[in-house]
């Protein structure tokens, strides 16, 4: 029996790529690359039980990662409505359209529109691909009854410790992205610029810019292959005050003033000298310009008084 990754994918109708809880950047990059390489070939989705971190936003296709496990079943729920008030539930097919009818018991009203919620549950994946992780606790999805009959494979740099029957593609390597790049290449899956770019970022981040002890010459060969396949080196976006609008982040720490200092500043009078223009005087050593008096200044003058009587 051929247990190559390609044969497993081709023999199934749907694939579910699963990331571990609290995944590393490298694992998310590898999982998304697997997902993108299968899109168009099979019905495929990617799932992660943990929310994506802001730092993962530069990965291509990160918006495709879902926190919901499949959409096998549509669930309709009536919020804050007593189930005992319902008499019967029926359905009809009218003009090829499905119609659901909820009939309440006598004396009770039907569920209101704002009480209706709809959601999806369950999965129909025939093949489940676990990416990264170390044991079952990193993949709570394994306990889901919907996956009881699914084939499960694991891709990572270490063998998964699990009680389930799992086909392992794990092998030592600098990063999970390096391993996935080799799997995609060896199995002839799609490796376009988007896939290559994700793997380039995953290798750089997971190997700490090639400074990890597991980096080998093969790591650089895979990296070069990805660059030749259209991969781009996307720098990390560092969050700094310059990235935010003025006033969003204080540039200096704020220290609350001492109460006594505030009181002292409030009662200290402002010097009048500070409010007046400086007047030159002899004490300042600044000479004042000489002013000549009028020519008739020294001549006798006659002053007449005013008669008030």
mmCIF file of C-alpha atoms in Angstrom:
data_model
loop_
_atom_site.group_PDB
_atom_site.id
_atom_site.type_symbol
_atom_site.label_atom_id
_atom_site.label_comp_id
_atom_site.label_asym_id
_atom_site.label_seq_id
_atom_site.Cartn_x
_atom_site.Cartn_y
_atom_site.Cartn_z
ATOM 1 C CA UNK A 1 0.000 0.000 0.000
ATOM 2 C CA UNK A 2 1.353 3.434 -0.971
ATOM 3 C CA UNK A 3 1.458 5.616 2.141
ATOM 4 C CA UNK A 4 2.967 8.670 0.495
ATOM 5 C CA UNK A 5 1.403 11.990 1.389
ATOM 6 C CA UNK A 6 0.186 12.475 -2.170
ATOM 7 C CA UNK A 7 -1.572 9.093 -2.297
ATOM 8 C CA UNK A 8 -3.294 9.777 1.023
ATOM 9 C CA UNK A 9 -4.551 13.130 -0.229
ATOM 10 C CA UNK A 10 -5.725 11.756 -3.568
ATOM 11 C CA UNK A 11 -7.600 8.885 -1.904
ATOM 12 C CA UNK A 12 -9.757 11.195 0.226
ATOM 13 C CA UNK A 13 -12.511 13.656 -0.550
ATOM 14 C CA UNK A 14 -11.801 16.169 2.211
ATOM 15 C CA UNK A 15 -8.756 17.197 4.244
ATOM 16 C CA UNK A 16 -8.514 18.996 7.574
ATOM 17 C CA UNK A 17 -5.200 20.623 8.532
ATOM 18 C CA UNK A 18 -4.984 21.001 12.321
ATOM 19 C CA UNK A 19 -2.612 23.267 14.240
ATOM 20 C CA UNK A 20 -1.743 22.629 17.901
ATOM 21 C CA UNK A 21 -2.876 24.758 20.810
ATOM 22 C CA UNK A 22 -0.826 27.949 21.117
ATOM 23 C CA UNK A 23 1.176 27.232 17.959
ATOM 24 C CA UNK A 24 4.537 28.751 17.095
ATOM 25 C CA UNK A 25 4.925 31.029 14.085
ATOM 26 C CA UNK A 26 6.833 28.265 12.260
ATOM 27 C CA UNK A 27 4.002 25.776 12.803
ATOM 28 C CA UNK A 28 1.350 28.208 11.559
ATOM 29 C CA UNK A 29 3.463 28.960 8.473
ATOM 30 C CA UNK A 30 3.865 25.233 7.782
ATOM 31 C CA UNK A 31 0.170 24.463 8.308
ATOM 32 C CA UNK A 32 -0.972 27.295 6.049
ATOM 33 C CA UNK A 33 1.484 26.177 3.372
ATOM 34 C CA UNK A 34 0.048 22.657 3.435
ATOM 35 C CA UNK A 35 -3.454 24.098 3.208
ATOM 36 C CA UNK A 36 -2.579 26.368 0.264
ATOM 37 C CA UNK A 37 -0.797 23.547 -1.571
ATOM 38 C CA UNK A 38 -3.943 21.371 -1.417
ATOM 39 C CA UNK A 39 -6.522 24.077 -2.250
ATOM 40 C CA UNK A 40 -8.009 23.367 -5.669
ATOM 41 C CA UNK A 41 -7.041 19.716 -5.435
ATOM 42 C CA UNK A 42 -9.359 18.675 -2.585
ATOM 43 C CA UNK A 43 -11.913 20.165 -0.228
ATOM 44 C CA UNK A 44 -9.566 21.404 2.503
ATOM 45 C CA UNK A 45 -9.816 23.564 5.613
ATOM 46 C CA UNK A 46 -7.416 24.602 8.368
ATOM 47 C CA UNK A 47 -8.289 24.666 12.067
ATOM 48 C CA UNK A 48 -6.647 25.941 15.243
ATOM 49 C CA UNK A 49 -8.166 25.815 18.740
ATOM 50 C CA UNK A 50 -6.234 28.938 19.788
ATOM 51 C CA UNK A 51 -6.727 32.476 18.450
ATOM 52 C CA UNK A 52 -4.107 33.828 16.079
ATOM 53 C CA UNK A 53 -1.522 36.252 17.462
ATOM 54 C CA UNK A 54 -0.949 39.685 15.936
ATOM 55 C CA UNK A 55 2.522 38.613 14.833
ATOM 56 C CA UNK A 56 1.004 35.950 12.556
ATOM 57 C CA UNK A 57 -0.821 38.538 10.440
ATOM 58 C CA UNK A 58 1.980 38.743 7.855
ATOM 59 C CA UNK A 59 1.412 35.113 6.856
ATOM 60 C CA UNK A 60 -0.516 34.648 3.623
ATOM 61 C CA UNK A 61 -3.919 33.028 4.171
ATOM 62 C CA UNK A 62 -3.969 33.450 7.951
ATOM 63 C CA UNK A 63 -7.592 34.609 7.660
ATOM 64 C CA UNK A 64 -8.505 31.104 6.445
ATOM 65 C CA UNK A 65 -7.682 29.569 9.823
ATOM 66 C CA UNK A 66 -10.934 28.754 11.600
ATOM 67 C CA UNK A 67 -11.685 28.192 15.260
ATOM 68 C CA UNK A 68 -14.782 26.180 14.290
ATOM 69 C CA UNK A 69 -14.402 22.488 13.658
ATOM 70 C CA UNK A 70 -15.956 21.936 10.265
ATOM 71 C CA UNK A 71 -19.415 22.694 8.919
ATOM 72 C CA UNK A 72 -20.918 19.250 8.634
ATOM 73 C CA UNK A 73 -24.137 20.047 10.494
ATOM 74 C CA UNK A 74 -26.224 23.215 10.712
ATOM 75 C CA UNK A 75 -27.481 23.724 14.258
ATOM 76 C CA UNK A 76 -30.529 25.915 14.978
ATOM 77 C CA UNK A 77 -31.042 27.013 18.553
ATOM 78 C CA UNK A 78 -33.770 29.027 20.324
ATOM 79 C CA UNK A 79 -32.173 31.176 23.010
ATOM 80 C CA UNK A 80 -34.154 31.659 26.243
ATOM 81 C CA UNK A 81 -37.146 29.713 24.963
ATOM 82 C CA UNK A 82 -38.602 26.842 26.963
ATOM 83 C CA UNK A 83 -38.325 23.653 24.932
ATOM 84 C CA UNK A 84 -41.395 22.281 26.730
ATOM 85 C CA UNK A 85 -43.490 24.963 24.988
ATOM 86 C CA UNK A 86 -42.967 23.286 21.608
ATOM 87 C CA UNK A 87 -45.613 20.834 20.467
ATOM 88 C CA UNK A 88 -44.021 19.537 17.269
ATOM 89 C CA UNK A 89 -41.379 20.232 14.631
ATOM 90 C CA UNK A 90 -42.038 19.549 10.968
ATOM 91 C CA UNK A 91 -40.614 20.324 7.564
ATOM 92 C CA UNK A 92 -41.860 20.685 4.002
ATOM 93 C CA UNK A 93 -40.288 21.049 0.568
ATOM 94 C CA UNK A 94 -41.821 23.952 -1.355
ATOM 95 C CA UNK A 95 -40.552 24.727 -4.855
ATOM 96 C CA UNK A 96 -37.397 22.818 -4.076
ATOM 97 C CA UNK A 97 -36.747 24.839 -0.918
ATOM 98 C CA UNK A 98 -36.586 23.429 2.594
ATOM 99 C CA UNK A 99 -39.078 24.824 5.095
ATOM 100 C CA UNK A 100 -38.913 24.144 8.831
ATOM 101 C CA UNK A 101 -42.044 24.653 10.942
ATOM 102 C CA UNK A 102 -42.079 25.010 14.742
ATOM 103 C CA UNK A 103 -45.546 24.565 16.263
ATOM 104 C CA UNK A 104 -45.991 25.650 19.909
ATOM 105 C CA UNK A 105 -48.429 24.112 22.352
ATOM 106 C CA UNK A 106 -51.818 25.715 22.848
ATOM 107 C CA UNK A 107 -51.541 28.885 24.893
ATOM 108 C CA UNK A 108 -47.873 29.493 24.108
ATOM 109 C CA UNK A 109 -46.252 31.738 21.533
ATOM 110 C CA UNK A 110 -43.732 30.652 18.915
ATOM 111 C CA UNK A 111 -40.011 31.450 19.277
ATOM 112 C CA UNK A 112 -39.240 35.017 18.223
ATOM 113 C CA UNK A 113 -36.839 35.884 15.406
ATOM 114 C CA UNK A 114 -34.312 37.447 17.790
ATOM 115 C CA UNK A 115 -34.199 34.168 19.751
ATOM 116 C CA UNK A 116 -32.953 32.157 16.766
ATOM 117 C CA UNK A 117 -29.213 31.430 16.498
ATOM 118 C CA UNK A 118 -27.531 29.285 13.858
ATOM 119 C CA UNK A 119 -24.124 27.649 13.928
ATOM 120 C CA UNK A 120 -22.159 24.798 12.382
ATOM 121 C CA UNK A 121 -20.785 21.713 14.062
ATOM 122 C CA UNK A 122 -19.035 18.512 13.124
ATOM 123 C CA UNK A 123 -16.567 17.711 10.389
ATOM 124 C CA UNK A 124 -16.553 15.456 7.360
ATOM 125 C CA UNK A 125 -12.767 15.287 6.950
ATOM 126 C CA UNK A 126 -11.552 11.917 5.716
ATOM 127 C CA UNK A 127 -7.913 12.887 6.268
ATOM 128 C CA UNK A 128 -6.670 14.878 9.262
ATOM 129 C CA UNK A 129 -3.176 16.364 9.089
ATOM 130 C CA UNK A 130 -1.686 17.338 12.453
ATOM 131 C CA UNK A 131 1.105 19.921 12.225
ATOM 132 C CA UNK A 132 3.677 20.299 15.006
ATOM 133 C CA UNK A 133 2.816 19.525 18.616
ATOM 134 C CA UNK A 134 4.290 16.940 20.958
ATOM 135 C CA UNK A 135 1.378 14.890 22.347
ATOM 136 C CA UNK A 136 -2.397 14.452 22.470
ATOM 137 C CA UNK A 137 -2.853 17.422 24.805
ATOM 138 C CA UNK A 138 -1.789 19.742 21.980
ATOM 139 C CA UNK A 139 -4.607 18.387 19.798
ATOM 140 C CA UNK A 140 -7.877 18.241 21.806
ATOM 141 C CA UNK A 141 -9.639 17.611 18.504
ATOM 142 C CA UNK A 142 -8.453 13.997 18.605
ATOM 143 C CA UNK A 143 -11.130 13.207 21.197
ATOM 144 C CA UNK A 144 -13.916 14.400 18.877
ATOM 145 C CA UNK A 145 -16.265 11.530 17.876
ATOM 146 C CA UNK A 146 -16.540 12.982 14.351
ATOM 147 C CA UNK A 147 -12.908 11.988 13.723
ATOM 148 C CA UNK A 148 -13.252 8.412 14.919
ATOM 149 C CA UNK A 149 -13.094 7.052 11.363
ATOM 150 C CA UNK A 150 -10.707 9.629 9.888
ATOM 151 C CA UNK A 151 -7.168 8.837 8.806
ATOM 152 C CA UNK A 152 -4.692 10.842 10.837
ATOM 153 C CA UNK A 153 -1.189 11.842 9.794
ATOM 154 C CA UNK A 154 1.342 13.942 11.656
ATOM 155 C CA UNK A 155 3.987 16.305 10.320
ATOM 156 C CA UNK A 156 6.612 17.705 12.671
ATOM 157 C CA UNK A 157 10.210 17.695 13.816
ATOM 158 C CA UNK A 158 9.486 15.139 16.558
ATOM 159 C CA UNK A 159 7.307 12.037 16.778
ATOM 160 C CA UNK A 160 3.881 12.680 18.275
ATOM 161 C CA UNK A 161 3.173 10.879 21.545
ATOM 162 C CA UNK A 162 -0.384 9.619 21.142
ATOM 163 C CA UNK A 163 -2.614 6.667 21.805
ATOM 164 C CA UNK A 164 -4.249 7.019 18.388
ATOM 165 C CA UNK A 165 -3.122 5.256 15.251
ATOM 166 C CA UNK A 166 -1.199 7.962 13.439
ATOM 167 C CA UNK A 167 0.856 7.794 10.266
ATOM 168 C CA UNK A 168 3.952 9.854 11.026
ATOM 169 C CA UNK A 169 5.898 12.003 8.581
ATOM 170 C CA UNK A 170 7.972 13.411 11.434
ATOM 171 C CA UNK A 171 11.733 13.702 11.090
ATOM 172 C CA UNK A 172 14.445 15.853 12.677
ATOM 173 C CA UNK A 173 14.947 19.260 11.119
ATOM 174 C CA UNK A 174 15.609 22.895 11.854
ATOM 175 C CA UNK A 175 11.938 23.820 11.496
ATOM 176 C CA UNK A 176 8.557 22.345 10.650
ATOM 177 C CA UNK A 177 8.473 24.658 7.632
ATOM 178 C CA UNK A 178 11.635 23.058 6.240
ATOM 179 C CA UNK A 179 10.062 19.613 6.594
ATOM 180 C CA UNK A 180 6.813 20.725 4.936
ATOM 181 C CA UNK A 181 8.749 22.330 2.079
ATOM 182 C CA UNK A 182 10.425 18.988 1.378
ATOM 183 C CA UNK A 183 7.112 17.102 1.588
ATOM 184 C CA UNK A 184 5.421 19.480 -0.848
ATOM 185 C CA UNK A 185 8.336 19.252 -3.265
ATOM 186 C CA UNK A 186 8.698 15.456 -3.072
ATOM 187 C CA UNK A 187 4.959 14.838 -3.543
ATOM 188 C CA UNK A 188 4.510 17.245 -6.422
ATOM 189 C CA UNK A 189 2.015 19.460 -4.616
ATOM 190 C CA UNK A 190 1.493 23.080 -5.595
ATOM 191 C CA UNK A 191 4.248 25.447 -4.504
ATOM 192 C CA UNK A 192 3.428 28.929 -5.749
ATOM 193 C CA UNK A 193 4.886 32.239 -4.482
ATOM 194 C CA UNK A 194 2.354 32.378 -1.619
ATOM 195 C CA UNK A 195 3.300 28.925 -0.343
ATOM 196 C CA UNK A 196 7.008 29.644 -0.804
ATOM 197 C CA UNK A 197 6.774 32.980 1.011
ATOM 198 C CA UNK A 198 5.077 31.429 4.041
ATOM 199 C CA UNK A 199 7.726 28.718 4.229
ATOM 200 C CA UNK A 200 10.531 31.270 3.868
ATOM 201 C CA UNK A 201 9.153 33.221 6.835
ATOM 202 C CA UNK A 202 8.623 30.018 8.812
ATOM 203 C CA UNK A 203 12.207 28.843 8.329
ATOM 204 C CA UNK A 204 13.657 32.245 9.203
ATOM 205 C CA UNK A 205 11.568 32.582 12.352
ATOM 206 C CA UNK A 206 11.788 28.960 13.485
ATOM 207 C CA UNK A 207 15.567 28.777 13.067
ATOM 208 C CA UNK A 208 16.120 32.214 14.603
ATOM 209 C CA UNK A 209 17.582 33.469 11.326
ATOM 210 C CA UNK A 210 19.599 30.278 10.780
ATOM 211 C CA UNK A 211 21.336 30.467 14.161
ATOM 212 C CA UNK A 212 19.691 27.309 15.556
ATOM 213 C CA UNK A 213 21.773 24.229 16.282
ATOM 214 C CA UNK A 214 19.598 22.101 13.958
ATOM 215 C CA UNK A 215 20.382 24.193 10.878
ATOM 216 C CA UNK A 216 22.192 22.120 8.235
ATOM 217 C CA UNK A 217 23.405 22.690 4.670
ATOM 218 C CA UNK A 218 20.113 21.148 3.541
ATOM 219 C CA UNK A 219 18.290 23.975 5.329
ATOM 220 C CA UNK A 220 19.984 26.525 3.087
ATOM 221 C CA UNK A 221 19.304 24.378 0.022
ATOM 222 C CA UNK A 222 15.585 24.268 0.841
ATOM 223 C CA UNK A 223 15.603 28.006 1.528
ATOM 224 C CA UNK A 224 17.242 28.706 -1.835
ATOM 225 C CA UNK A 225 14.693 26.475 -3.571
ATOM 226 C CA UNK A 226 11.859 28.459 -1.972
ATOM 227 C CA UNK A 227 13.369 31.765 -3.085
ATOM 228 C CA UNK A 228 13.682 30.439 -6.630
ATOM 229 C CA UNK A 229 10.014 29.400 -6.411
ATOM 230 C CA UNK A 230 8.975 33.001 -5.803
ATOM 231 C CA UNK A 231 9.255 33.177 -2.035
ATOM 232 C CA UNK A 232 9.730 36.634 -0.545
ATOM 233 C CA UNK A 233 11.507 37.600 2.649
ATOM 234 C CA UNK A 234 8.967 39.648 4.587
ATOM 235 C CA UNK A 235 10.471 41.500 7.574
ATOM 236 C CA UNK A 236 8.827 41.436 10.939
ATOM 237 C CA UNK A 237 6.705 44.435 11.819
ATOM 238 C CA UNK A 238 8.102 45.818 15.041
ATOM 239 C CA UNK A 239 5.600 47.640 17.207
ATOM 240 C CA UNK A 240 7.000 50.977 18.352
ATOM 241 C CA UNK A 241 5.600 54.391 19.316
ATOM 242 C CA UNK A 242 6.299 55.553 15.748
ATOM 243 C CA UNK A 243 3.661 53.106 14.450
ATOM 244 C CA UNK A 244 0.892 54.692 16.515
ATOM 245 C CA UNK A 245 -0.866 58.078 16.208
ATOM 246 C CA UNK A 246 0.380 60.944 18.422
ATOM 247 C CA UNK A 247 -0.827 60.597 21.985
ATOM 248 C CA UNK A 248 -1.672 56.878 21.684
ATOM 249 C CA UNK A 249 1.422 55.819 23.609
ATOM 250 C CA UNK A 250 3.185 58.135 26.100
ATOM 251 C CA UNK A 251 6.825 58.611 25.108
ATOM 252 C CA UNK A 252 7.870 59.449 28.670
ATOM 253 C CA UNK A 253 6.740 57.811 31.908
ATOM 254 C CA UNK A 254 4.187 59.869 33.804
ATOM 255 C CA UNK A 255 4.973 60.516 37.452
ATOM 256 C CA UNK A 256 2.231 61.961 39.623
ATOM 257 C CA UNK A 257 3.388 65.257 41.229
ATOM 258 C CA UNK A 258 3.767 65.508 44.980
ATOM 259 C CA UNK A 259 0.746 67.090 46.657
ATOM 260 C CA UNK A 260 2.918 69.555 48.562
ATOM 261 C CA UNK A 261 4.620 70.609 45.322
ATOM 262 C CA UNK A 262 1.267 71.261 43.672
ATOM 263 C CA UNK A 263 0.164 73.375 46.647
ATOM 264 C CA UNK A 264 3.416 75.301 46.673
ATOM 265 C CA UNK A 265 3.151 76.048 42.970
ATOM 266 C CA UNK A 266 -0.418 77.216 43.401
ATOM 267 C CA UNK A 267 0.331 79.775 46.150
ATOM 268 C CA UNK A 268 3.702 81.103 44.970
ATOM 269 C CA UNK A 269 3.154 84.655 43.613
ATOM 270 C CA UNK A 270 4.488 85.533 40.224
ATOM 271 C CA UNK A 271 7.261 88.107 40.352
ATOM 272 C CA UNK A 272 6.252 91.371 38.734
ATOM 273 C CA UNK A 273 9.730 91.770 37.346
ATOM 274 C CA UNK A 274 8.987 88.780 35.066
ATOM 275 C CA UNK A 275 5.954 90.589 33.635
ATOM 276 C CA UNK A 276 7.659 93.832 32.781
ATOM 277 C CA UNK A 277 10.058 94.733 30.029
ATOM 278 C CA UNK A 278 13.577 95.239 31.281
ATOM 279 C CA UNK A 279 14.368 98.968 31.645
ATOM 280 C CA UNK A 280 18.016 99.948 31.074
ATOM 281 C CA UNK A 281 19.616 101.883 33.916
ATOM 282 C CA UNK A 282 23.033 103.055 35.050
ATOM 283 C CA UNK A 283 23.264 99.996 37.323
ATOM 284 C CA UNK A 284 23.143 97.685 34.364
ATOM 285 C CA UNK A 285 26.118 99.345 32.741
ATOM 286 C CA UNK A 286 24.102 100.311 29.662
ATOM 287 C CA UNK A 287 24.537 103.891 28.491
ATOM 288 C CA UNK A 288 21.409 105.924 27.861
ATOM 289 C CA UNK A 289 21.437 108.184 24.811
ATOM 290 C CA UNK A 290 22.008 111.936 25.466
ATOM 291 C CA UNK A 291 18.932 114.109 24.833
ATOM 292 C CA UNK A 292 19.436 117.841 23.986
ATOM 293 C CA UNK A 293 16.865 120.235 25.603
ATOM 294 C CA UNK A 294 14.896 122.744 23.454
ATOM 295 C CA UNK A 295 16.638 126.079 22.645
ATOM 296 C CA UNK A 296 14.197 128.144 24.755
ATOM 297 C CA UNK A 297 14.540 125.901 27.764
ATOM 298 C CA UNK A 298 16.762 128.363 29.717
ATOM 299 C CA UNK A 299 14.843 131.562 28.768
ATOM 300 C CA UNK A 300 12.513 133.268 31.344
ATOM 301 C CA UNK A 301 8.878 132.315 31.081
ATOM 302 C CA UNK A 302 5.698 134.021 32.364
ATOM 303 C CA UNK A 303 3.048 131.775 33.864
ATOM 304 C CA UNK A 304 -0.517 133.073 34.296
ATOM 305 C CA UNK A 305 -2.713 131.709 36.999
ATOM 306 C CA UNK A 306 -6.347 130.796 36.523
ATOM 307 C CA UNK A 307 -8.941 132.944 38.303
ATOM 308 C CA UNK A 308 -11.415 130.666 40.005
ATOM 309 C CA UNK A 309 -13.350 133.438 41.794
#
